[in-house]
């Protein structure tokens, strides 16, 4: 039996609700998700913990507002992801926010890119606007 695919969700605090909805939808569709509100250990070193989580994920989802400055943590998470992931598709816009989906190169052979994007589209169709 193969393990579930994992997705790390990066987002600014202002978009916590949207990020949590994305995490919930992905869990329903069989993904393991890493999102700080559920997985972050406040006692551990933040940089090392985030780096380990991003390096261990199959997908990296970056949820950002279309306008606005990126926080230090968003820039840090994106820099780590850029070292190990590639952008999967053009940005997907959800409720006016930009959503980039990145994946590890080794995932491509065993998983269709359209599956994770279909999960996100299903969420958009079935959830209420923010």
PDB file of C-alpha atoms in Angstrom, residues 2-9 26 30-34 52-61 81 84-88 101-108 110-111 113 116:
ATOM      1  CA  UNK A   2       1.447   3.364  -0.984  1.00  0.00           C
ATOM      2  CA  UNK A   3       1.653   6.232   1.439  1.00  0.00           C
ATOM      3  CA  UNK A   4      -0.578   9.290   0.994  1.00  0.00           C
ATOM      4  CA  UNK A   5       0.906  12.288  -0.738  1.00  0.00           C
ATOM      5  CA  UNK A   6       1.831  15.132   1.570  1.00  0.00           C
ATOM      6  CA  UNK A   7       1.196  18.815   1.023  1.00  0.00           C
ATOM      7  CA  UNK A   8       2.813  21.698   2.901  1.00  0.00           C
ATOM      8  CA  UNK A   9       0.611  24.793   2.971  1.00  0.00           C
ATOM      9  CA  UNK A  26      -6.954  17.861   0.644  1.00  0.00           C
ATOM     10  CA  UNK A  30      -6.592  11.528   0.817  1.00  0.00           C
ATOM     11  CA  UNK A  31      -3.609  13.848   1.240  1.00  0.00           C
ATOM     12  CA  UNK A  32      -1.614  14.298   4.429  1.00  0.00           C
ATOM     13  CA  UNK A  33      -1.224  18.017   5.031  1.00  0.00           C
ATOM     14  CA  UNK A  34       1.296  20.064   6.992  1.00  0.00           C
ATOM     15  CA  UNK A  52      12.298  19.660   7.439  1.00  0.00           C
ATOM     16  CA  UNK A  53       8.544  19.786   6.708  1.00  0.00           C
ATOM     17  CA  UNK A  54       9.010  21.402   3.288  1.00  0.00           C
ATOM     18  CA  UNK A  55      11.812  19.041   2.302  1.00  0.00           C
ATOM     19  CA  UNK A  56       9.637  16.088   3.328  1.00  0.00           C
ATOM     20  CA  UNK A  57       6.517  17.087   1.406  1.00  0.00           C
ATOM     21  CA  UNK A  58       5.427  15.975  -2.046  1.00  0.00           C
ATOM     22  CA  UNK A  59       3.593  19.226  -2.792  1.00  0.00           C
ATOM     23  CA  UNK A  60       4.131  22.798  -1.625  1.00  0.00           C
ATOM     24  CA  UNK A  61       1.116  25.098  -1.813  1.00  0.00           C
ATOM     25  CA  UNK A  81      10.603  25.102  -1.571  1.00  0.00           C
ATOM     26  CA  UNK A  84      13.494  21.162  -3.832  1.00  0.00           C
ATOM     27  CA  UNK A  85      10.281  21.742  -5.807  1.00  0.00           C
ATOM     28  CA  UNK A  86       9.214  22.966  -9.221  1.00  0.00           C
ATOM     29  CA  UNK A  87       6.116  24.977 -10.072  1.00  0.00           C
ATOM     30  CA  UNK A  88       3.388  22.608 -11.167  1.00  0.00           C
ATOM     31  CA  UNK A 101       1.164  24.592  -6.462  1.00  0.00           C
ATOM     32  CA  UNK A 102       4.710  23.205  -6.547  1.00  0.00           C
ATOM     33  CA  UNK A 103       5.759  19.571  -6.489  1.00  0.00           C
ATOM     34  CA  UNK A 104       8.809  17.397  -6.074  1.00  0.00           C
ATOM     35  CA  UNK A 105      10.240  16.110  -9.339  1.00  0.00           C
ATOM     36  CA  UNK A 106       9.927  12.453  -8.304  1.00  0.00           C
ATOM     37  CA  UNK A 107       6.166  12.785  -7.797  1.00  0.00           C
ATOM     38  CA  UNK A 108       5.467  13.323 -11.501  1.00  0.00           C
ATOM     39  CA  UNK A 110       3.557   8.306  -9.968  1.00  0.00           C
ATOM     40  CA  UNK A 111       0.873  10.948  -9.640  1.00  0.00           C
ATOM     41  CA  UNK A 113      -0.685  16.679 -11.705  1.00  0.00           C
ATOM     42  CA  UNK A 116      -4.329  17.911  -6.733  1.00  0.00           C
TER      43      UNK A 116
END
